[in-house]
CSV table of C-alpha atoms in Angstrom, one decimal:
chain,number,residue,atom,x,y,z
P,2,UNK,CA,21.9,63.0,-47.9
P,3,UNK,CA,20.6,60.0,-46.3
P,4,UNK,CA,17.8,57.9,-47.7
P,5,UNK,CA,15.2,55.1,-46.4
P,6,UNK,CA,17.6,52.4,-46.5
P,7,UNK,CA,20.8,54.9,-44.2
P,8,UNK,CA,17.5,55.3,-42.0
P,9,UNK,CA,16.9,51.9,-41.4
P,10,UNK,CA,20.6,50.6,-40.6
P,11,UNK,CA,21.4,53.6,-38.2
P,12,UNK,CA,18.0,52.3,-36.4
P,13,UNK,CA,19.0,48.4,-36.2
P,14,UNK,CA,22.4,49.8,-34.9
P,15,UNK,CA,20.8,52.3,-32.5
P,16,UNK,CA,19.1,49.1,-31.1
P,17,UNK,CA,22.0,46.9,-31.5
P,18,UNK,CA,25.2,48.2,-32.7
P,19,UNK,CA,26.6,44.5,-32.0
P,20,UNK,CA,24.0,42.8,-34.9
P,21,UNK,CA,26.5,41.1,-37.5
P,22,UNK,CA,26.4,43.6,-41.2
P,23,UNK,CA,24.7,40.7,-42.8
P,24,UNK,CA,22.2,40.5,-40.1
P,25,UNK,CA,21.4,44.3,-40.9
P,26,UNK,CA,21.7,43.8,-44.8
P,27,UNK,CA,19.5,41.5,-44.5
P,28,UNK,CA,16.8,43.6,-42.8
P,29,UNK,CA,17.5,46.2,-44.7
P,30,UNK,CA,17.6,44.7,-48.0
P,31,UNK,CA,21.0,45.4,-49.6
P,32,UNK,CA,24.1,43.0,-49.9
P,33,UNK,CA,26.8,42.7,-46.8
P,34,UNK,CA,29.1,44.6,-48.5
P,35,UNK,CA,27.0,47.5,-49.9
P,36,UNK,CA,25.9,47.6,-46.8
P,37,UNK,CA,29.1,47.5,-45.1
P,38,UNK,CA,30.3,50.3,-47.3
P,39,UNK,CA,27.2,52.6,-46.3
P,40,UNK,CA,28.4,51.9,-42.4
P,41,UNK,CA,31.6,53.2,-43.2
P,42,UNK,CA,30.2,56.4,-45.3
P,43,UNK,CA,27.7,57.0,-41.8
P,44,UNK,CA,30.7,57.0,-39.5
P,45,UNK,CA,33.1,59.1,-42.0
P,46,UNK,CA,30.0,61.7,-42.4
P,47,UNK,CA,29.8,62.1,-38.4
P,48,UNK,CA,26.3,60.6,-38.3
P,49,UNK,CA,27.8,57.5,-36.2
P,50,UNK,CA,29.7,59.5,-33.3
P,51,UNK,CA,31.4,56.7,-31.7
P,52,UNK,CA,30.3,53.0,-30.3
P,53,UNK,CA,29.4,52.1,-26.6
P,54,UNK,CA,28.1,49.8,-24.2
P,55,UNK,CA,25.0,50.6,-22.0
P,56,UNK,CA,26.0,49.2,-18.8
P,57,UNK,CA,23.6,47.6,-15.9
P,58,UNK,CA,23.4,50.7,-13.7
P,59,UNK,CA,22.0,48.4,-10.4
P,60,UNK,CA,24.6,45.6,-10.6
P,61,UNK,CA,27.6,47.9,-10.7
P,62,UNK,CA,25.9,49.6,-7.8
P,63,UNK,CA,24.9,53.2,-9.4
P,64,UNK,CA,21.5,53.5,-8.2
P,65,UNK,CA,21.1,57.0,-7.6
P,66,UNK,CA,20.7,59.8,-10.7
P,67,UNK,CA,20.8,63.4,-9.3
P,68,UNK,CA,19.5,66.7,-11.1
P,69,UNK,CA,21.8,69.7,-9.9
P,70,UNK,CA,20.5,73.1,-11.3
P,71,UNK,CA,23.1,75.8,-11.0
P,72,UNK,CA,22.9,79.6,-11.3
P,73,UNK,CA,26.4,80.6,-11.8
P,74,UNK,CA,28.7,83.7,-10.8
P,75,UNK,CA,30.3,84.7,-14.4
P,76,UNK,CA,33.6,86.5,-14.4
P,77,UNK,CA,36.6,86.2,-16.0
P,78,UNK,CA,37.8,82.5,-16.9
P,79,UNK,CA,34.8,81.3,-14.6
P,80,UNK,CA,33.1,79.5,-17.6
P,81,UNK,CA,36.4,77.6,-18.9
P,82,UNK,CA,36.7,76.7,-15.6
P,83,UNK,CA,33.7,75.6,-15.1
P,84,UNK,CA,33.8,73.4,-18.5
P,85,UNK,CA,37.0,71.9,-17.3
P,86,UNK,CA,35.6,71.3,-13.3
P,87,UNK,CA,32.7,69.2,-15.1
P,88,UNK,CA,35.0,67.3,-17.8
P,89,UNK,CA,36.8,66.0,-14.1
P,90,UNK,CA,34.0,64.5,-12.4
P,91,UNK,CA,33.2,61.3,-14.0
P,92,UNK,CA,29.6,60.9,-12.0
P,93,UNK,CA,28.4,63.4,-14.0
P,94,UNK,CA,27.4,61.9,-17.2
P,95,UNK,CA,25.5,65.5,-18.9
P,96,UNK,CA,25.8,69.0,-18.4
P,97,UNK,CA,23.3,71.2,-20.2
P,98,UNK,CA,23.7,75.4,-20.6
P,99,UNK,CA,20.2,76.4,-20.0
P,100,UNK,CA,17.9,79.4,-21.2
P,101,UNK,CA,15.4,80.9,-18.9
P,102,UNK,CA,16.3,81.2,-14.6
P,103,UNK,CA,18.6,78.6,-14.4
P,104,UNK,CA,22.4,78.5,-15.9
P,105,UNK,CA,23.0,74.5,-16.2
P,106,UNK,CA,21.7,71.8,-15.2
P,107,UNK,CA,23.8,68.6,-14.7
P,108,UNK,CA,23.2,64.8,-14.8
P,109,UNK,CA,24.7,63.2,-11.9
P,110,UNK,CA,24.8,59.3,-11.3
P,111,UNK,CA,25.8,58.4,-7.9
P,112,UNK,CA,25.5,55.0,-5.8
P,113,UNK,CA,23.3,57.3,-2.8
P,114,UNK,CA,22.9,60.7,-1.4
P,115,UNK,CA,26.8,60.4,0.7
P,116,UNK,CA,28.2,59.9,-2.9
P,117,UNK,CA,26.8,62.7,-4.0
P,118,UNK,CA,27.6,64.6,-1.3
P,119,UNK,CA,30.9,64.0,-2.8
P,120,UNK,CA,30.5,65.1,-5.9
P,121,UNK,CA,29.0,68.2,-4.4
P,122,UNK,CA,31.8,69.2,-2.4
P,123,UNK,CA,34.6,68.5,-5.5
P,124,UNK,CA,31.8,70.9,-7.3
P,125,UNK,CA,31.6,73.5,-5.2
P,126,UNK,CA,35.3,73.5,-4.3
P,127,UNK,CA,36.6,74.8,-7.5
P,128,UNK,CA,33.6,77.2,-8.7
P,129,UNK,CA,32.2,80.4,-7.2
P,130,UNK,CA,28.3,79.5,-7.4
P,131,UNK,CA,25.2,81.5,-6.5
P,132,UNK,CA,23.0,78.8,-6.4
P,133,UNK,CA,22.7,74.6,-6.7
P,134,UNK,CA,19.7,72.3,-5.8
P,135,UNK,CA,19.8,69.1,-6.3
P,136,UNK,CA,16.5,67.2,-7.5
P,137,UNK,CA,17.2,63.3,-6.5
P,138,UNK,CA,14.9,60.8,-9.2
P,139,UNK,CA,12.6,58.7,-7.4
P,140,UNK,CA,12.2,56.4,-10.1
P,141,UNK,CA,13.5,56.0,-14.1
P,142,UNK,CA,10.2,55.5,-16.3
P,143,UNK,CA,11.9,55.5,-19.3
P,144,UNK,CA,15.5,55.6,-20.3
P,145,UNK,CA,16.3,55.6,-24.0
P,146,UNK,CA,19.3,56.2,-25.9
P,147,UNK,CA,18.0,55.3,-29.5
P,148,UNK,CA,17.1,59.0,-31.3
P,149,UNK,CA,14.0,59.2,-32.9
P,150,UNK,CA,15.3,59.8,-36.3
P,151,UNK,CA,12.2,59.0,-38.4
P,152,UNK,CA,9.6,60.6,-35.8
């Protein structure tokens, strides 16, 4: 069970998983090691997944993010295949099962339409498909990894 003060360390980490543990302990209120130890407890409970770094999208020339919604053609060891064809292709960074018309719908990040291009043929390659469209995003107007875990 977490309480107010687990709740306010995984929200200085979701903003800066780099801040020094007394830096957080000090926000938070509790001593560097107590605090410390509670960092440990959140990543041994699972709450902390794993550490990264956002990168700067423009400077290493990834520009482009591409929607793909798929309706797919189910048989046989079509989905395991299809699990493994996405797990390959590093431009695509999400890969949701959907409920209503569509089967999945994938997060691609490309540097332009040729790239994609690209993508799409290693996609379509190695899986039967009925359908894919591809929805290319104008513009970001908000991209945030923090979860809202206090909303």
């Amino acid at each position: 069970m977490l309480d107010d003060r687990d709740y306010r360390i995984l929200e200085w980490l979701q903003s800066d998983a780099d801040m020094p543990v007394h830096a957080i302990a000090e926000r938070v209120n509790i001593s560097p090691s107590a605090c410390s130890r509670r960092i440990a407890r959140l990543r041994e409970d699972g709450y902390i997944r794993r550490t990264v770094v956002v990168l700067d999208r423009p400077l290493l020339d990834l520009r482009g993010t591409v929607y793909v919604i798929i309706r797919a053609h189910h048989s046989g060891d079509w989905l395991e295949r299809f699990r493994a064809t996405v797990a390959s292709i590093p431009e695509v960074l999400e890969c949701h099962r959907l409920a209503g018309n569509f089967d999945y719908l994938l997060k691609v990040v490309v540097r332009d339409v040729a790239h994609y291009d690209t993508v799409y043929k290693r996609l379509i390659a190695r899986l039967d498909l009925n359908d894919v469209a591809a929805y290319i995003s104008m513009e970001t107007i908000k991209d945030e990894q923090a979860l809202p875990i206090r909303s």
